[in-house]
């Protein structure tokens, strides 16, 4: 089993940027679990499964059968097809959040997420990594930011969308992710809360690396992480 650094938090908190930065520094593999839920939502749409009224069993079967590969450069393959751009549309964002509320889908993807960390050190980001997927993770971060800043960041990634629409999509998705019955977005009791509002990615990355170093020197985790020279 490799070492796990878990980064959870709501949409637009900066998880992807920060998780990639920390993974690069430590020489760990970056794993975006949201991309896995997005891939299942895309496959469901293509298969003609109607959400949200879909048969949960059918969606669970898709999640079990899906061959999802998370490649360097944040590229994503679903059943050997590059779906990197197809999974980032606002439509798939909303559907991914619906698919993620289904227990069977979560169970299938959690198995895949645990398998990835069997033979690799990972920085894994999502909503339930510290609370459910890896309750014994070496370091757990709950990354947050002011809602207005989260909307600004997400709108910056979607230049064609109106800020108002992005705001309503984020708040709808967050509400669903936080209130669903299955593995809702919560801060694990032993996670460190980090508010990234007004901070640069480098500052947030440095704060997390400081936490990683402190954990290692406290001897709370076996082994040592070696930072790459930059
Ligand atoms: O991180 P993201 O926005 O790409 O995630 C897409 C959706 O998937 C999001 O609405 C919540 C869900 N998700 C989840 O429930 N659990 C995870 N570990 C990762 C994402």
PDB file of N, CA and C and ligand atoms in Angstrom, residues 15 32-35 37-38 88 93 96-97 100 106 125-129 154 173 177 180, ligand 1:
ATOM      1  N   UNK A  15      -8.875  22.356  -5.541  1.00  0.00           N
ATOM      2  CA  UNK A  15      -8.313  21.031  -5.255  1.00  0.00           C
ATOM      3  C   UNK A  15      -7.392  20.506  -6.365  1.00  0.00           C
ATOM      4  N   UNK A  32      -7.491  12.290  -9.735  1.00  0.00           N
ATOM      5  CA  UNK A  32      -8.687  13.128  -9.713  1.00  0.00           C
ATOM      6  C   UNK A  32      -9.903  12.201  -9.723  1.00  0.00           C
ATOM      7  N   UNK A  33     -10.491  11.959  -8.550  1.00  0.00           N
ATOM      8  CA  UNK A  33     -11.610  10.999  -8.505  1.00  0.00           C
ATOM      9  C   UNK A  33     -12.890  11.577  -9.102  1.00  0.00           C
ATOM     10  N   UNK A  34     -13.006  12.902  -9.139  1.00  0.00           N
ATOM     11  CA  UNK A  34     -14.166  13.528  -9.770  1.00  0.00           C
ATOM     12  C   UNK A  34     -14.247  13.135 -11.242  1.00  0.00           C
ATOM     13  N   UNK A  35     -13.074  12.975 -11.880  1.00  0.00           N
ATOM     14  CA  UNK A  35     -13.038  12.592 -13.298  1.00  0.00           C
ATOM     15  C   UNK A  35     -13.674  11.216 -13.491  1.00  0.00           C
ATOM     16  N   UNK A  37     -16.225   9.937 -11.669  1.00  0.00           N
ATOM     17  CA  UNK A  37     -17.691  10.116 -11.638  1.00  0.00           C
ATOM     18  C   UNK A  37     -18.172  10.781 -12.939  1.00  0.00           C
ATOM     19  N   UNK A  38     -17.368  11.708 -13.435  1.00  0.00           N
ATOM     20  CA  UNK A  38     -17.717  12.368 -14.701  1.00  0.00           C
ATOM     21  C   UNK A  38     -17.738  11.354 -15.851  1.00  0.00           C
ATOM     22  N   UNK A  88     -15.816  17.554 -19.192  1.00  0.00           N
ATOM     23  CA  UNK A  88     -15.706  18.852 -18.491  1.00  0.00           C
ATOM     24  C   UNK A  88     -16.830  19.818 -18.846  1.00  0.00           C
ATOM     25  N   UNK A  93     -20.940  18.022 -15.614  1.00  0.00           N
ATOM     26  CA  UNK A  93     -20.699  18.394 -14.204  1.00  0.00           C
ATOM     27  C   UNK A  93     -21.945  18.118 -13.375  1.00  0.00           C
ATOM     28  N   UNK A  96     -22.698  14.316 -13.235  1.00  0.00           N
ATOM     29  CA  UNK A  96     -21.723  13.582 -12.406  1.00  0.00           C
ATOM     30  C   UNK A  96     -22.142  13.647 -10.942  1.00  0.00           C
ATOM     31  N   UNK A  97     -22.620  14.803 -10.529  1.00  0.00           N
ATOM     32  CA  UNK A  97     -23.049  14.967  -9.142  1.00  0.00           C
ATOM     33  C   UNK A  97     -24.263  14.069  -8.850  1.00  0.00           C
ATOM     34  N   UNK A 100     -23.046  10.480  -8.686  1.00  0.00           N
ATOM     35  CA  UNK A 100     -22.241  10.289  -7.468  1.00  0.00           C
ATOM     36  C   UNK A 100     -23.102  10.087  -6.227  1.00  0.00           C
ATOM     37  N   UNK A 106     -20.760   4.546  -6.277  1.00  0.00           N
ATOM     38  CA  UNK A 106     -19.676   4.938  -5.367  1.00  0.00           C
ATOM     39  C   UNK A 106     -18.859   3.711  -4.962  1.00  0.00           C
ATOM     40  N   UNK A 125      -7.705  13.565  -4.876  1.00  0.00           N
ATOM     41  CA  UNK A 125      -8.679  14.611  -4.532  1.00  0.00           C
ATOM     42  C   UNK A 125     -10.097  14.172  -4.848  1.00  0.00           C
ATOM     43  N   UNK A 126     -11.043  14.665  -4.031  1.00  0.00           N
ATOM     44  CA  UNK A 126     -12.441  14.318  -4.250  1.00  0.00           C
ATOM     45  C   UNK A 126     -13.339  14.928  -3.199  1.00  0.00           C
ATOM     46  N   UNK A 127     -14.321  14.129  -2.741  1.00  0.00           N
ATOM     47  CA  UNK A 127     -15.251  14.615  -1.727  1.00  0.00           C
ATOM     48  C   UNK A 127     -15.237  13.746  -0.473  1.00  0.00           C
ATOM     49  N   UNK A 128     -14.808  12.470  -0.656  1.00  0.00           N
ATOM     50  CA  UNK A 128     -14.908  11.498   0.442  1.00  0.00           C
ATOM     51  C   UNK A 128     -13.594  10.749   0.649  1.00  0.00           C
ATOM     52  N   UNK A 129     -12.492  11.310   0.179  1.00  0.00           N
ATOM     53  CA  UNK A 129     -11.237  10.543   0.210  1.00  0.00           C
ATOM     54  C   UNK A 129     -10.764  10.344   1.660  1.00  0.00           C
ATOM     55  N   UNK A 154     -14.175  29.089 -10.994  1.00  0.00           N
ATOM     56  CA  UNK A 154     -14.836  28.175 -11.916  1.00  0.00           C
ATOM     57  C   UNK A 154     -15.275  28.919 -13.185  1.00  0.00           C
ATOM     58  N   UNK A 173     -24.860  21.938  -7.159  1.00  0.00           N
ATOM     59  CA  UNK A 173     -23.996  20.751  -7.077  1.00  0.00           C
ATOM     60  C   UNK A 173     -23.479  20.573  -5.647  1.00  0.00           C
ATOM     61  N   UNK A 177     -23.990  17.435  -3.212  1.00  0.00           N
ATOM     62  CA  UNK A 177     -22.821  16.680  -2.723  1.00  0.00           C
ATOM     63  C   UNK A 177     -22.754  16.666  -1.192  1.00  0.00           C
ATOM     64  N   UNK A 180     -26.333  14.434   0.252  1.00  0.00           N
ATOM     65  CA  UNK A 180     -26.724  13.079  -0.170  1.00  0.00           C
ATOM     66  C   UNK A 180     -26.505  12.091   0.985  1.00  0.00           C
TER      67      UNK A 180
HETATM   68  O1  LIG B   1     -14.423  17.250  -8.506  1.00  0.00           O
HETATM   69  P1  LIG B   1     -15.431  17.302  -9.646  1.00  0.00           P
HETATM   70  O2  LIG B   1     -16.191  18.568  -9.687  1.00  0.00           O
HETATM   71  O3  LIG B   1     -14.829  16.957 -10.975  1.00  0.00           O
HETATM   72  O4  LIG B   1     -16.469  16.119  -9.306  1.00  0.00           O
HETATM   73  C1  LIG B   1     -17.607  15.865 -10.087  1.00  0.00           C
HETATM   74  C2  LIG B   1     -18.737  15.384  -9.199  1.00  0.00           C
HETATM   75  O5  LIG B   1     -18.411  14.111  -8.659  1.00  0.00           O
HETATM   76  C3  LIG B   1     -19.020  16.303  -8.005  1.00  0.00           C
HETATM   77  O6  LIG B   1     -20.274  16.949  -8.132  1.00  0.00           O
HETATM   78  C4  LIG B   1     -19.036  15.428  -6.803  1.00  0.00           C
HETATM   79  C5  LIG B   1     -18.703  14.050  -7.278  1.00  0.00           C
HETATM   80  N1  LIG B   1     -17.590  13.445  -6.561  1.00  0.00           N
HETATM   81  C6  LIG B   1     -17.886  12.696  -5.460  1.00  0.00           C
HETATM   82  O7  LIG B   1     -19.042  12.599  -5.064  1.00  0.00           O
HETATM   83  N2  LIG B   1     -16.896  12.045  -4.806  1.00  0.00           N
HETATM   84  C7  LIG B   1     -15.616  12.160  -5.198  1.00  0.00           C
HETATM   85  N3  LIG B   1     -14.655  11.495  -4.538  1.00  0.00           N
HETATM   86  C8  LIG B   1     -15.284  12.976  -6.306  1.00  0.00           C
HETATM   87  C9  LIG B   1     -16.312  13.630  -6.966  1.00  0.00           C
END
